[in-house]
mmCIF file of C-alpha atoms in Angstrom:
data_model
loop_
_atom_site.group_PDB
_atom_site.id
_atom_site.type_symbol
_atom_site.label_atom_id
_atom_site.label_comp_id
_atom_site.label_asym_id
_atom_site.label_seq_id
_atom_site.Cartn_x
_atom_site.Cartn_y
_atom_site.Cartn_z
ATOM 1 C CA UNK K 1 106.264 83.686 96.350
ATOM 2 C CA UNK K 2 104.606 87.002 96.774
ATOM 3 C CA UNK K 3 107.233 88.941 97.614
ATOM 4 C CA UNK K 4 108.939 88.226 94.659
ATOM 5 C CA UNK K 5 106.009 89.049 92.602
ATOM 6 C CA UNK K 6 105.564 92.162 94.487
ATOM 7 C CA UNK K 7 109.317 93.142 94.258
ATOM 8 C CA UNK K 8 109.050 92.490 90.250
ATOM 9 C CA UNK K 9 106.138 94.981 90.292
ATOM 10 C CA UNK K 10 107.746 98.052 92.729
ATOM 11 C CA UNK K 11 111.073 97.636 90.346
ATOM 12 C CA UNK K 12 108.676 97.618 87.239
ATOM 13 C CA UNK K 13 107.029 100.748 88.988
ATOM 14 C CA UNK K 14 110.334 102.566 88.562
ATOM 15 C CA UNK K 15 111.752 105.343 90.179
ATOM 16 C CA UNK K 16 111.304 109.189 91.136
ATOM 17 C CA UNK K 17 113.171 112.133 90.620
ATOM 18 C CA UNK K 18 112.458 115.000 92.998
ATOM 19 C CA UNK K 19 114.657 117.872 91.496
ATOM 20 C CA UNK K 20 118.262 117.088 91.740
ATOM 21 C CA UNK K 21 117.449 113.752 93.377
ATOM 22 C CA UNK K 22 116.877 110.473 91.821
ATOM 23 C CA UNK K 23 114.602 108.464 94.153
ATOM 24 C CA UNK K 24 115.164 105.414 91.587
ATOM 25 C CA UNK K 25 118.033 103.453 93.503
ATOM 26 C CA UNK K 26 115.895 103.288 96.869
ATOM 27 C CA UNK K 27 112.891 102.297 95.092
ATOM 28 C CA UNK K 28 115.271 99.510 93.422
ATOM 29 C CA UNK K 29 116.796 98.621 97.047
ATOM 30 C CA UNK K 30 113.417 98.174 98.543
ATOM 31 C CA UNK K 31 112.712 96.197 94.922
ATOM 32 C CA UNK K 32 115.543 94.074 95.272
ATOM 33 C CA UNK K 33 114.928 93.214 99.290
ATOM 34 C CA UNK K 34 111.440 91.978 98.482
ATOM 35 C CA UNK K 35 112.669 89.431 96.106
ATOM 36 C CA UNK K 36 115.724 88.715 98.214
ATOM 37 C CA UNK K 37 112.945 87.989 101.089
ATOM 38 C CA UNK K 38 110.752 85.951 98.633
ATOM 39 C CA UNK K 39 113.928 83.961 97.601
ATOM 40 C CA UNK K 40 114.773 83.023 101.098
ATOM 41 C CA UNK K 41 111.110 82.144 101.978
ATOM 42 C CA UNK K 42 111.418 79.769 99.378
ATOM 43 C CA UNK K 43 114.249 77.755 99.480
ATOM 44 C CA UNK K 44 117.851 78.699 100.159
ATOM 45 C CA UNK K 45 119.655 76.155 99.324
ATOM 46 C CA UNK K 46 118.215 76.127 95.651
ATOM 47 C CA UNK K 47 121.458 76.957 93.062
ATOM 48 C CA UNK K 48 120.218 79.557 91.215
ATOM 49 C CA UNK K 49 118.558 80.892 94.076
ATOM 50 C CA UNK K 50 121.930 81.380 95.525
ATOM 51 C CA UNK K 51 123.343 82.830 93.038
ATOM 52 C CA UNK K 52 120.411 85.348 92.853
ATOM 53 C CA UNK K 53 121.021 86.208 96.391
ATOM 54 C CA UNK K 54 124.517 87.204 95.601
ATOM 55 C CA UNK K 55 124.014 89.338 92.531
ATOM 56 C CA UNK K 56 121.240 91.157 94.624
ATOM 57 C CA UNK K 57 123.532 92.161 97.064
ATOM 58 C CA UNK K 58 125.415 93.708 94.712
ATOM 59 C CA UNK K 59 122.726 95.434 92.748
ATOM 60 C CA UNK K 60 121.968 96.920 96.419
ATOM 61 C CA UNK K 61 125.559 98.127 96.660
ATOM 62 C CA UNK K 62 125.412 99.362 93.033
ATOM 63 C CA UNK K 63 121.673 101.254 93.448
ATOM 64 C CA UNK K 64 123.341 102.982 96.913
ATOM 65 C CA UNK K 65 126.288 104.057 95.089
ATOM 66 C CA UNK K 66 124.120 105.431 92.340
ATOM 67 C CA UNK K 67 121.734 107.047 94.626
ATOM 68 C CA UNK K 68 124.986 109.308 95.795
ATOM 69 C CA UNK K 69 126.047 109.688 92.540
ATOM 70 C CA UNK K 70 122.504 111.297 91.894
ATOM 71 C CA UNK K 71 123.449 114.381 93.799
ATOM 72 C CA UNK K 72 127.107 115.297 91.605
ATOM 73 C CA UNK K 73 124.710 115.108 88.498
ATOM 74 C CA UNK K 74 127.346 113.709 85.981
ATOM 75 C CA UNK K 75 126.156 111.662 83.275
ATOM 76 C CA UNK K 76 128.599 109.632 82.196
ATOM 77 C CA UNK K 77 128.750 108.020 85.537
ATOM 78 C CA UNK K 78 125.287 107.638 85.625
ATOM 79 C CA UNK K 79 125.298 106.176 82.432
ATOM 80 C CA UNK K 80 128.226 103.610 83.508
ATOM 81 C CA UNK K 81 126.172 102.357 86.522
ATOM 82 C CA UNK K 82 123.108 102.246 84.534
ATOM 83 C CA UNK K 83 124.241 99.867 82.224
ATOM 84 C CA UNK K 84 126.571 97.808 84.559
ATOM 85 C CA UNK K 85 122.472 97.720 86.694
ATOM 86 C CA UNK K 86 121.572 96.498 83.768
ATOM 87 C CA UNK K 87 123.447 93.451 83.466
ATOM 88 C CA UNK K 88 123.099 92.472 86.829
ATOM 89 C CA UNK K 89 119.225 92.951 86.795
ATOM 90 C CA UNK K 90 118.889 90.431 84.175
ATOM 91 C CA UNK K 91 121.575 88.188 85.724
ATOM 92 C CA UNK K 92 119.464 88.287 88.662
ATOM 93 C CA UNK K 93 115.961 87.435 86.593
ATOM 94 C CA UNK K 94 117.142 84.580 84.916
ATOM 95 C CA UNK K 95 118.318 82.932 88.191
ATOM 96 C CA UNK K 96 115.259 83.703 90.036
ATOM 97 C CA UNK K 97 112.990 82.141 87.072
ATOM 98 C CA UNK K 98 115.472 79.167 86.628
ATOM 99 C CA UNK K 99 115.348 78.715 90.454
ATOM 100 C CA UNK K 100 111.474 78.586 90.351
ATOM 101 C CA UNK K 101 111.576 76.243 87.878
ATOM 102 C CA UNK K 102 113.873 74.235 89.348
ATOM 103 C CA UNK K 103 111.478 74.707 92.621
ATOM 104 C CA UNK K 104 108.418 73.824 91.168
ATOM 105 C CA UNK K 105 109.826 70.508 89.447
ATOM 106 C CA UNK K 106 110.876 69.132 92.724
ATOM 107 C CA UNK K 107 107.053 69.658 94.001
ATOM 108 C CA UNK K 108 104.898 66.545 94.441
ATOM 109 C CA UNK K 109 102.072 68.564 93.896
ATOM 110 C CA UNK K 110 102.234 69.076 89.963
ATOM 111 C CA UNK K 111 98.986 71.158 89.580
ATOM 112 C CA UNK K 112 100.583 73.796 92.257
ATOM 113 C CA UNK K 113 102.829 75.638 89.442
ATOM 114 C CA UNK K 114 99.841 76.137 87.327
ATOM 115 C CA UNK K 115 97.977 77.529 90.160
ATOM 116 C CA UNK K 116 100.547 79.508 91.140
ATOM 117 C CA UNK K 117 100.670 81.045 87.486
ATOM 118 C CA UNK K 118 97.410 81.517 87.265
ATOM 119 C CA UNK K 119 97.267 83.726 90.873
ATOM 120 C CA UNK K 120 100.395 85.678 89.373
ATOM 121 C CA UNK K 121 98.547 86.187 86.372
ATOM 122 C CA UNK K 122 95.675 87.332 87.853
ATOM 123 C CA UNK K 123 97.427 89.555 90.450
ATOM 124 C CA UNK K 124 99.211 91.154 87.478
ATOM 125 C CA UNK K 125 96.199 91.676 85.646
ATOM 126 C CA UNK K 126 94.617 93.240 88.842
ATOM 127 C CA UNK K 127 97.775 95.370 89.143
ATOM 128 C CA UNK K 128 97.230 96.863 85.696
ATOM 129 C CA UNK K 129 93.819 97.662 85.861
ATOM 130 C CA UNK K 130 93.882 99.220 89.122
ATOM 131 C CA UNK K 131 96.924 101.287 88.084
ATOM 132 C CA UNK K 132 95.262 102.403 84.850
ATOM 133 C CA UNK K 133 92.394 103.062 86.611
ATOM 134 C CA UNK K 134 94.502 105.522 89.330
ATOM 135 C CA UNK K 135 96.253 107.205 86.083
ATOM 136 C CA UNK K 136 92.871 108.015 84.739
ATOM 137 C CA UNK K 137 91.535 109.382 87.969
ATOM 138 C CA UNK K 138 94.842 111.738 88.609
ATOM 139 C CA UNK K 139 94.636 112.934 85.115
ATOM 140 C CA UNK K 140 91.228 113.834 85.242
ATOM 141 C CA UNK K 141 91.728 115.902 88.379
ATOM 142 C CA UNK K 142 95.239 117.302 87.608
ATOM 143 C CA UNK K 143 92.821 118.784 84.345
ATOM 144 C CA UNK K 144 90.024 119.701 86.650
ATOM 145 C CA UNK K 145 92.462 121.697 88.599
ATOM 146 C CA UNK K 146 93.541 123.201 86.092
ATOM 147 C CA UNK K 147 90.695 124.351 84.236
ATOM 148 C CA UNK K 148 89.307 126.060 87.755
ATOM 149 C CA UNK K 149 92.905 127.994 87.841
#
């Protein structure tokens, strides 16, 4: 279950762009293999989970292609596999929530979703702070820097 909460946070994290280069699609692969990993660690055989799998595979295929496209720099293209990733990445969100539900109401243990929710929630909330916390510090010294220059 981790890896898919960790996957939803590096593709909520986003993407670089290093000149000419968008960095984006390889943060999205790596993204998309963590929740493909947290899928399978899961349960494999669920439906939607299947389905997930699937649509991930594409969105890999998809993110690759648009990593290459990066480098010809034409924006209609760009703008075509954006919105195509688009559809797919919400495809693939509903099936992995419906597949955790689905998980969770097979469990005998029926406090284990709610604990589970809570240690997302407080893993997100840790998330946030800490990355707040890391924005704060690198604009503070980004300004220090430049004051002294």
């Amino acid at each position: 279950m981790n890896y898919i909460f960790y996957g939803f946070l590096v593709f909520a994290i986003g993407g670089y762009k290093f000149g000419v280069v968008d960095l984006g699609p390889l943060v999205n692969i790596a993204a998309y293999f963590l929740i493909y990993k947290g899928i399978t660690v899961l349960d494999r055989e669920n439906v939607y989970f299947k389905k997930a799998m699937t649509w991930i595979y594409v969105l890999m295929g998809i993110n690759g292609l648009s990593f290459f496209v990066s480098f010809l720099n034409v924006f209609f293209i760009g703008l075509l596999i954006g919105l195509v990733t688009f559809v797919f990445d919400i495809l693939v969100i509903y099936n992995v929530i419906k597949g955790i539900q689905t998980y969770s109401d097979r469990l005998t243990d029926k406090k284990l979703p709610a604990r589970l929710f809570k240690n997302w929630l407080i893993k997100t909330v840790l998330m946030t702070i800490i990355l707040i916390v890391v924005g704060i510090a690198f604009i503070s010294v980004v300004k220090t820097i430049s004051l002294e220059v």
